[in-house]
Coordinates of C-alpha atoms and ligand atoms in Angstrom, one line a residue:
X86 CA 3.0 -20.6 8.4
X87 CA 1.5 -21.6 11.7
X88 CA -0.4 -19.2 13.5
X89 CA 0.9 -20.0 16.8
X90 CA 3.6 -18.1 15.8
X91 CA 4.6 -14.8 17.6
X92 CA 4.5 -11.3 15.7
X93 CA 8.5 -10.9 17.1
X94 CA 9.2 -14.2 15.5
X95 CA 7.7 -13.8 12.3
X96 CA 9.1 -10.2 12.1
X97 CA 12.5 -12.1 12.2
X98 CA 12.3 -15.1 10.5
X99 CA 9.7 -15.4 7.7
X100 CA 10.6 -14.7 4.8
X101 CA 14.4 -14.7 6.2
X102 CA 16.0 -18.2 5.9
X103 CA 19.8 -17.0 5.3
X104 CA 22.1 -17.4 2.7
X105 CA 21.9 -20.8 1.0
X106 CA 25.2 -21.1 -0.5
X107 CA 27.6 -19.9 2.1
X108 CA 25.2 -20.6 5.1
X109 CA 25.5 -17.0 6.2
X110 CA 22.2 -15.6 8.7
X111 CA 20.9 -13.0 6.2
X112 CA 19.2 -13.7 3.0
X113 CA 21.8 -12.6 0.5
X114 CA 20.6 -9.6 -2.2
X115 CA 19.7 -11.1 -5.9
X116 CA 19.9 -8.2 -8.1
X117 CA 19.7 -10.2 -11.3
X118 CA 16.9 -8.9 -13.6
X119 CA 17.6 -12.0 -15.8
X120 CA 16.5 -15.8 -14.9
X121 CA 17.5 -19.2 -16.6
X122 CA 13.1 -20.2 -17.7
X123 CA 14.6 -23.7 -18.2
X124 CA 13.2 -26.3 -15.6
X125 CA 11.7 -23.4 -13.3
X126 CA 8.2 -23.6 -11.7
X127 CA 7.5 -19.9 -13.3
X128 CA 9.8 -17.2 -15.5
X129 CA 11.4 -15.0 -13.1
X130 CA 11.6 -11.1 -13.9
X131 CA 11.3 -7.9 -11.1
X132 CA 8.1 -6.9 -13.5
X133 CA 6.6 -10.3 -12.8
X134 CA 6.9 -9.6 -8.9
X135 CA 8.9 -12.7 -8.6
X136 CA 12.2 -12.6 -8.4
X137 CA 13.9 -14.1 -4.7
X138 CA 14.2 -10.8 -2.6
X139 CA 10.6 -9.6 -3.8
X140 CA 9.1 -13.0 -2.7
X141 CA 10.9 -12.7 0.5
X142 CA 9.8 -9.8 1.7
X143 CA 6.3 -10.1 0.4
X144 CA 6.5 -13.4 2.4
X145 CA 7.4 -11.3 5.7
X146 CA 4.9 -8.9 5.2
X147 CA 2.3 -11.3 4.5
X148 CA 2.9 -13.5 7.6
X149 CA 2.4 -9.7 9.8
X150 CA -1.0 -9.7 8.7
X151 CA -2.0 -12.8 8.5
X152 CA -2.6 -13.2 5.0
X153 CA -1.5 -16.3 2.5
X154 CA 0.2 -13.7 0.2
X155 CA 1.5 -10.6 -0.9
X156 CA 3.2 -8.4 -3.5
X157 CA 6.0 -5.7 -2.5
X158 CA 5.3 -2.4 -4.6
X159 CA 7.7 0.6 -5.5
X160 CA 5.3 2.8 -3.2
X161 CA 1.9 3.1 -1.7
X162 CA -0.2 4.7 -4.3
X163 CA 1.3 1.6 -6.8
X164 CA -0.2 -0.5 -4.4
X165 CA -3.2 0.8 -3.5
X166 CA -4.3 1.7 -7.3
X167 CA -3.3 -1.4 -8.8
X168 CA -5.2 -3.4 -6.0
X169 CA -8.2 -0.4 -6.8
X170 CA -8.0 -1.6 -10.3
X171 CA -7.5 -5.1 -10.6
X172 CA -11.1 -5.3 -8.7
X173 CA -13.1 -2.2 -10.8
X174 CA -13.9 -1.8 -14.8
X175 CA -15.4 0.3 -16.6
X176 CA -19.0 0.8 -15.3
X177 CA -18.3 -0.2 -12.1
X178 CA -18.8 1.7 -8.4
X179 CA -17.0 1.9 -5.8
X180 CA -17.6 3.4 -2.1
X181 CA -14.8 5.2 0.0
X182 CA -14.2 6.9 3.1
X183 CA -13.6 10.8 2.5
X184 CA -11.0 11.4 4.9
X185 CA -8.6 9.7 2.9
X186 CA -4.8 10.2 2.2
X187 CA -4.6 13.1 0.1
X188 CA -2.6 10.9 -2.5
X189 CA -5.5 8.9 -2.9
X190 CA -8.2 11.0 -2.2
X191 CA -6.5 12.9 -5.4
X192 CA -5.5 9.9 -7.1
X193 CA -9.2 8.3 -7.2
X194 CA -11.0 11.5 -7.8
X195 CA -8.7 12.4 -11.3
X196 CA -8.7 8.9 -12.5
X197 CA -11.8 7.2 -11.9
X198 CA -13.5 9.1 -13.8
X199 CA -11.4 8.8 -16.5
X200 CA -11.7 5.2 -16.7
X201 CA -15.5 5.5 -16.3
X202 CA -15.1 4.3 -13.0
X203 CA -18.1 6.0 -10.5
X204 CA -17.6 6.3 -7.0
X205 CA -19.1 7.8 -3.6
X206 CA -17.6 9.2 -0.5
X207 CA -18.9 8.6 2.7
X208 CA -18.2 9.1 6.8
X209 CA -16.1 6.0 8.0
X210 CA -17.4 6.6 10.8
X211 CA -20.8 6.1 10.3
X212 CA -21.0 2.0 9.0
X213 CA -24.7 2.4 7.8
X214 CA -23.8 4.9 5.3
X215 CA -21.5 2.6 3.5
X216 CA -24.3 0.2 3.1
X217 CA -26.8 2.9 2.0
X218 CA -24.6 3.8 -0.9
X219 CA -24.4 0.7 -2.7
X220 CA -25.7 0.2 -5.8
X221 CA -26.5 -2.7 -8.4
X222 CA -23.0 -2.0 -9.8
X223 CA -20.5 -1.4 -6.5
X224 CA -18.3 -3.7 -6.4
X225 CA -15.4 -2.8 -3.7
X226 CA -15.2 -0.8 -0.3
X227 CA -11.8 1.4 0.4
X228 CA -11.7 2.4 4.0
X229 CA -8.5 3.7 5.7
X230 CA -8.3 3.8 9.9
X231 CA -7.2 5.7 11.7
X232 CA -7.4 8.3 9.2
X233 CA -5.2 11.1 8.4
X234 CA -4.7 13.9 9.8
X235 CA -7.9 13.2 12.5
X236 CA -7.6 9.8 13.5
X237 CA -10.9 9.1 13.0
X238 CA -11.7 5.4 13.3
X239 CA -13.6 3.2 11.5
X240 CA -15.4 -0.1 12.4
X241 CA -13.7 -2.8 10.5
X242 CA -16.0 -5.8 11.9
X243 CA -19.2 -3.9 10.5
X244 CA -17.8 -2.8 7.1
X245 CA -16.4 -6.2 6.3
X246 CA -19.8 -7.6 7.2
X247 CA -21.6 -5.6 5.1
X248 CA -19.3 -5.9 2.0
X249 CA -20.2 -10.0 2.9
X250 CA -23.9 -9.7 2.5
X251 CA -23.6 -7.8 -1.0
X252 CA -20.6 -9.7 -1.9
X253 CA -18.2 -6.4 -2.2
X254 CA -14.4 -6.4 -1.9
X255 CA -13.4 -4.4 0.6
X256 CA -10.1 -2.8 0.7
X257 CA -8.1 -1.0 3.5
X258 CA -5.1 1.4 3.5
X259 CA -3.2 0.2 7.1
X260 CA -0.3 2.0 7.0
X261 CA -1.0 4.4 10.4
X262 CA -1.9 1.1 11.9
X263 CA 1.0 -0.8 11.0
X264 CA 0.6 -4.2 10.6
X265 CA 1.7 -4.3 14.3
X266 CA -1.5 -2.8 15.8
X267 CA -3.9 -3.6 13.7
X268 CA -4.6 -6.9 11.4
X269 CA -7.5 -6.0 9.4
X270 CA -7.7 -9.7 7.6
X271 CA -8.6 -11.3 10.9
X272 CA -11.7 -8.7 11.1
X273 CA -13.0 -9.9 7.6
X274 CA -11.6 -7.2 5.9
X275 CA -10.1 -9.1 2.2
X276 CA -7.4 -6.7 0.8
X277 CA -4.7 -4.9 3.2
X278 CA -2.3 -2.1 1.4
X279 CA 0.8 0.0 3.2
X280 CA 2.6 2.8 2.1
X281 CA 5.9 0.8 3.3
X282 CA 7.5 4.2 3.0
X283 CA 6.2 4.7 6.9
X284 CA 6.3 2.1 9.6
X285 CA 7.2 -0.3 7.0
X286 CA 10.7 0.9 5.7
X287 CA 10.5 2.7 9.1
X288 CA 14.0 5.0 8.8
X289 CA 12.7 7.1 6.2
X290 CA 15.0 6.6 3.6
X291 CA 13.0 4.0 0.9
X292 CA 10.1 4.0 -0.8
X293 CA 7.9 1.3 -1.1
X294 CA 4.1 0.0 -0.6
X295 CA 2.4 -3.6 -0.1
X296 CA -0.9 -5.1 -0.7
X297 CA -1.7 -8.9 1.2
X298 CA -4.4 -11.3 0.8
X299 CA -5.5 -14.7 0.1
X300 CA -3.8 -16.8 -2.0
X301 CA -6.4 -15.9 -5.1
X302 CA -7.0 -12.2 -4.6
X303 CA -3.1 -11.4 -4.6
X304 CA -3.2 -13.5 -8.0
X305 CA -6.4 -10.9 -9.4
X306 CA -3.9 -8.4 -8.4
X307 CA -1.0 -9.7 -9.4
X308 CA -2.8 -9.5 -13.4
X309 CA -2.9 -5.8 -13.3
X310 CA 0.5 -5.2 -11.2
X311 CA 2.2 -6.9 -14.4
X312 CA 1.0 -4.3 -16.3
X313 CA 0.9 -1.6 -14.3
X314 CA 4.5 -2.3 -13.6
X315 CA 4.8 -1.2 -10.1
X316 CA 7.5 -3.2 -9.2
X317 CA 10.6 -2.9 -6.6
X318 CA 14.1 -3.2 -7.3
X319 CA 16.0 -6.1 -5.6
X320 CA 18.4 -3.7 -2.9
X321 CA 15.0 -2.1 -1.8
X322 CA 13.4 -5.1 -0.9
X323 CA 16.3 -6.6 0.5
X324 CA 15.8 -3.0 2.8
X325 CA 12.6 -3.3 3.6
X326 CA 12.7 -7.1 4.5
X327 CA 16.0 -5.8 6.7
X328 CA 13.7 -3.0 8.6
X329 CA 11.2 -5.4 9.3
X330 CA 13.0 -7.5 11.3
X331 CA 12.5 -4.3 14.5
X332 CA 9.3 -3.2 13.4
X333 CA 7.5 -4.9 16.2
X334 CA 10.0 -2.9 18.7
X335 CA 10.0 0.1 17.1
X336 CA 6.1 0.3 16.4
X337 CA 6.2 -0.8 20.2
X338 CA 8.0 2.2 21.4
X339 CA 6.0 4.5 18.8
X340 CA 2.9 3.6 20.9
X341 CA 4.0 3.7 24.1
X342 CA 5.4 7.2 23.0
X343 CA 2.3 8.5 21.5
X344 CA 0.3 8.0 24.3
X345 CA 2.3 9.3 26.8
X346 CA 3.2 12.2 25.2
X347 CA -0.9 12.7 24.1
X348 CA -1.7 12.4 27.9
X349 CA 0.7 15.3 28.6
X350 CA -0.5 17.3 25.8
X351 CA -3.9 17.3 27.4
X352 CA -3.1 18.9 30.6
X353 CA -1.4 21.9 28.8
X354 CA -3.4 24.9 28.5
X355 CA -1.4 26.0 25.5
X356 CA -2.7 23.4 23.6
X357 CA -6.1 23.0 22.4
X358 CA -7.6 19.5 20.8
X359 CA -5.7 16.2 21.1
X360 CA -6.4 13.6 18.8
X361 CA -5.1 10.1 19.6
X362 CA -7.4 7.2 19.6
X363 CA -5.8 5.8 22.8
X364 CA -7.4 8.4 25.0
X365 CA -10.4 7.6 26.2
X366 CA -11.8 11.0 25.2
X367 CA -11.2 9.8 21.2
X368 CA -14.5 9.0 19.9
X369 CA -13.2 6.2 18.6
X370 CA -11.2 4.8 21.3
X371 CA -14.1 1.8 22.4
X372 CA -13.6 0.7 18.7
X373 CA -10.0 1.3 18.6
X374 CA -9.1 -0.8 21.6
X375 CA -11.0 -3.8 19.8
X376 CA -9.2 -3.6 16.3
X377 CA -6.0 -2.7 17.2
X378 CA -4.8 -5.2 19.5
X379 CA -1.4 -4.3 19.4
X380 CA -1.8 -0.7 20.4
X381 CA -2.7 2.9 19.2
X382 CA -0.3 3.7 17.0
X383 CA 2.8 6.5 16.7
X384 CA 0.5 9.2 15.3
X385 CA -1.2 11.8 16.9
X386 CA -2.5 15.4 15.9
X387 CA -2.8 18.2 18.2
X388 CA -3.6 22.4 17.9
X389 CA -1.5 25.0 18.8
X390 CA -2.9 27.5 20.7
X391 CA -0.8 30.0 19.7
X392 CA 0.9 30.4 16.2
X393 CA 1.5 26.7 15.0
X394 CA 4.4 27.3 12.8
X395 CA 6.5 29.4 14.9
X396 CA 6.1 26.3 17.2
X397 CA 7.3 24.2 15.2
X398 CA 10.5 26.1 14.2
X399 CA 11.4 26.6 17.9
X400 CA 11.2 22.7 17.8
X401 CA 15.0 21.3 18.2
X402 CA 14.7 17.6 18.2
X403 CA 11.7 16.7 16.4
X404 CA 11.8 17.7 12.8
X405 CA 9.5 19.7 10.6
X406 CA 9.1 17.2 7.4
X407 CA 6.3 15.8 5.3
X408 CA 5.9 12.2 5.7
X409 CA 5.9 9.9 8.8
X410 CA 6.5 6.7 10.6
X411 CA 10.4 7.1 10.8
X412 CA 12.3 6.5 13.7
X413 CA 13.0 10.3 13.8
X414 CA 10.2 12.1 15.3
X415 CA 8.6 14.3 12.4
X416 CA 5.6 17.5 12.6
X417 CA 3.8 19.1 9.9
X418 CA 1.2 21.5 9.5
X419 CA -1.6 19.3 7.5
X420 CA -3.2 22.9 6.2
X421 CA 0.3 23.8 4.6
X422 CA 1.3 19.7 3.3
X423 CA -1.4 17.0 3.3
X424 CA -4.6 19.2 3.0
X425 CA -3.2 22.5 0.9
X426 CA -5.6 21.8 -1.9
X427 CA -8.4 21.8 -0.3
X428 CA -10.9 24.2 0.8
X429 CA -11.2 26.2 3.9
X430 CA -14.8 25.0 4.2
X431 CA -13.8 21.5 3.7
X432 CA -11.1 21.7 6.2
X433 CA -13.4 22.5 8.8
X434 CA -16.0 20.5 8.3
X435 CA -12.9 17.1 9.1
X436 CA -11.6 19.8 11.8
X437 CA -8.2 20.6 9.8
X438 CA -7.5 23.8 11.4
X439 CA -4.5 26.2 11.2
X440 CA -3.7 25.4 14.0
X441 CA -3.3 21.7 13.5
X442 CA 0.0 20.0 13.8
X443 CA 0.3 16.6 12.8
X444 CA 3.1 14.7 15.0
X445 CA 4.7 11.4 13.6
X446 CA 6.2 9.9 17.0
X447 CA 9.7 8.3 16.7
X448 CA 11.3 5.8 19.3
X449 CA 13.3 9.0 21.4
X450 CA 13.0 8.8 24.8
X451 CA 9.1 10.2 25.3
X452 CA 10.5 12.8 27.9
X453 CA 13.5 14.0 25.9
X454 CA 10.4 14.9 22.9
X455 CA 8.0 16.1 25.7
X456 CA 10.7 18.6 26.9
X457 CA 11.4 19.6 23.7
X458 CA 7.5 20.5 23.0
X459 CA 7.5 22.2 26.4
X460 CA 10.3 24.6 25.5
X461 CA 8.3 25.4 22.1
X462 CA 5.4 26.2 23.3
X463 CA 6.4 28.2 26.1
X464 CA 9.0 29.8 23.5
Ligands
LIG576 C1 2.2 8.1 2.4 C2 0.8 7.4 2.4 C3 0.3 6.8 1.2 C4 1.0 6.9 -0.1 O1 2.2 6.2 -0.1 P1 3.5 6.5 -1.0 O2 4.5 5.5 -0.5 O3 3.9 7.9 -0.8 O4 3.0 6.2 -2.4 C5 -0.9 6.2 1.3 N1 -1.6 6.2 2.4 C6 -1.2 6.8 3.6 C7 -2.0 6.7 4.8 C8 0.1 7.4 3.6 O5 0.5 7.9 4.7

């Protein structure tokens, strides 16, 4: 895959070569789960992550972030806890950021443990405290940026250059980013997962999840995601590798959204904090405008003055749901979804307030969704 070729390409052709029996445009859909072994390079089977509409759209999503390969999951947490596992044992330590997906935050903290697994949680925005918690047995760094529900950022180039002089694997959770904006392999950062249900799949209605790397990582991962069994059926993939053909205009329009819409949320006085790393207020932004090259993403968090949820049901055009990165614009409170479970205390201390809503931008026309958030809050 040559480098010189464009994101828009890619999106449309890798991984995309047509039908090879009737010459139509689109790759055809394989849904057989059983393969002839005879005289093949490898034993096809969807458990061995293998079979023709897996490879292709791993191959897609692979060439978006400039990796050598990938592996298509049946979500996000498959992906990001076999990839947590195929580099940790027993014994071993591992150091994350602790504004992490609740999914994972929740996932790590109940099973870790129970595979003997230790692990500390630091500020991603604070480098030097990833390298003052390692210890004789770490062995992988998990970051996540921007971060959820915040969008906190954190400094790819110097985490990846740590993890280089103690020899750590790091690992990053992209999906906010997309792999539009943000290409965390060119930073030095080794292992890249997505919840593909987002900006991925992009029309929420699949469910899916990716990891990308070199050539030999994706195999180390590939050992436990045989076991693990988090595979994808064949008219999923076939979806996914379908959706990503826009996702380079749709992500486009996301961010060109966001940010408009975040620079008129700041002149309203019914509205207090904005959080979008594109504004130059973000404490991230100088950061942000280095690492995500392709723009600031379709996510943004803002509070409510007044009471957030009946906002949010005088809302016409953007939906109340959990989830995010559909083409539909989407809001949620984060203290009633994301961050129920935990405490008050905590949820102040990563500025989770009541009166945080969490908006998912869609591709609408920004105006249309800034009218409709006018006629809510002055509701
Ligand atoms: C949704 C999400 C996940 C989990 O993905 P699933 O597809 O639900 O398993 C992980 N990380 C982030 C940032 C997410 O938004």
């Amino acid at each position: 895959m040559a480098d010189s070729i464009s994101k828009l390409t890619k999106s449309v052709h890798t991984g995309s070569p047509g039908d090879p029996q009737y010459k139509g445009v689109v790759n055809p859909i394989y849904p057989s789960a059983a393969y002839d072994y005879e005289n093949m390079p490898e034993t096809q089977y969807p458990r061995y992550f293998n079979t023709p509409n897996q490879r292709a759209v791993s191959q897609k999503i692979a060439a978006l972030e400039n990796g050598e390969d990938g592996l298509i999951f049946s979500s996000g947490l498959a992906a990001i806890m076999t990839s947590l596992f195929a580099f940790l044992k027993q014994g071993d330590h591992a150091i994350l950021q602790h504004d992490l997906y609740g999914g994972t935050f929740n996932a790590v903290t109940v099973e870790f443990p129970r595979y003997g697994i230790e692990y500390t949680l630091v500020d991603g925005t604070k480098p030097e405290e990833f390298e003052k918690a390692i210890r004789p047995n770490t062995k992988v760094i998990y970051v996540e940026t921007p971060s959820n529900p915040t969008l906190t950022i954190t400094d790819l180039k110097a985490v990846a250059n740590i993890a280089k002089r103690h020899q750590l694997i790091t690992i990053i959770d992209n999906t906010f980013a997309s792999p539009v904006n943000q290409n965390p392999i060119d930073l030095g950062i080794d292992v890249v997962t997505h919840s593909g249900t987002k900006y991925i799949g992009g029309h929420s209605d699949l469910c899916c999840g990716a990891a990308v790397s070199t050539a030999e990582n994706i195999r180390k991962i590939w050992n436990s995601a045989f076991h693990f069994g988090g595979s994808l059926d064949a008219q999923t993939c076939w979806l996914v590798e379908r959706s990503l053909k826009t996702i380079v205009l749709r992500v486009r329009q996301q961010n060109e959204n966001a940010l408009a819409i975040a620079q008129w949320l700041q002149q309203q006085s019914s509205v207090g904090k904005v959080y979008y790393p594109g504004l130059p207020e973000h404490p991230g932004h100088a950061i942000a405008r280095e690492q995500m090259p392709g723009g600031f993403g379709g996510m943004l968090s803002f509070e409510v003055k007044s009471d957030p949820h009946g906002f949010m049901g005088r809302l016409k055009l953007i939906k109340r749901a959990l989830s995010l990165g559909g083409v539909e614009s989407t809001i949620c409170s984060p203290v009633k979804t994301s961050h129920s479970k935990m405490s008050p205390e905590e949820r102040i201390k990563i500025n989770v307030t009541d009166n945080l809503v969490r908006f998912s931008v869609g591709i609408e026309d920004a105006q249309d969704l800034i009218n409709d958030i006018r006629q809510a809050l002055g509701g």
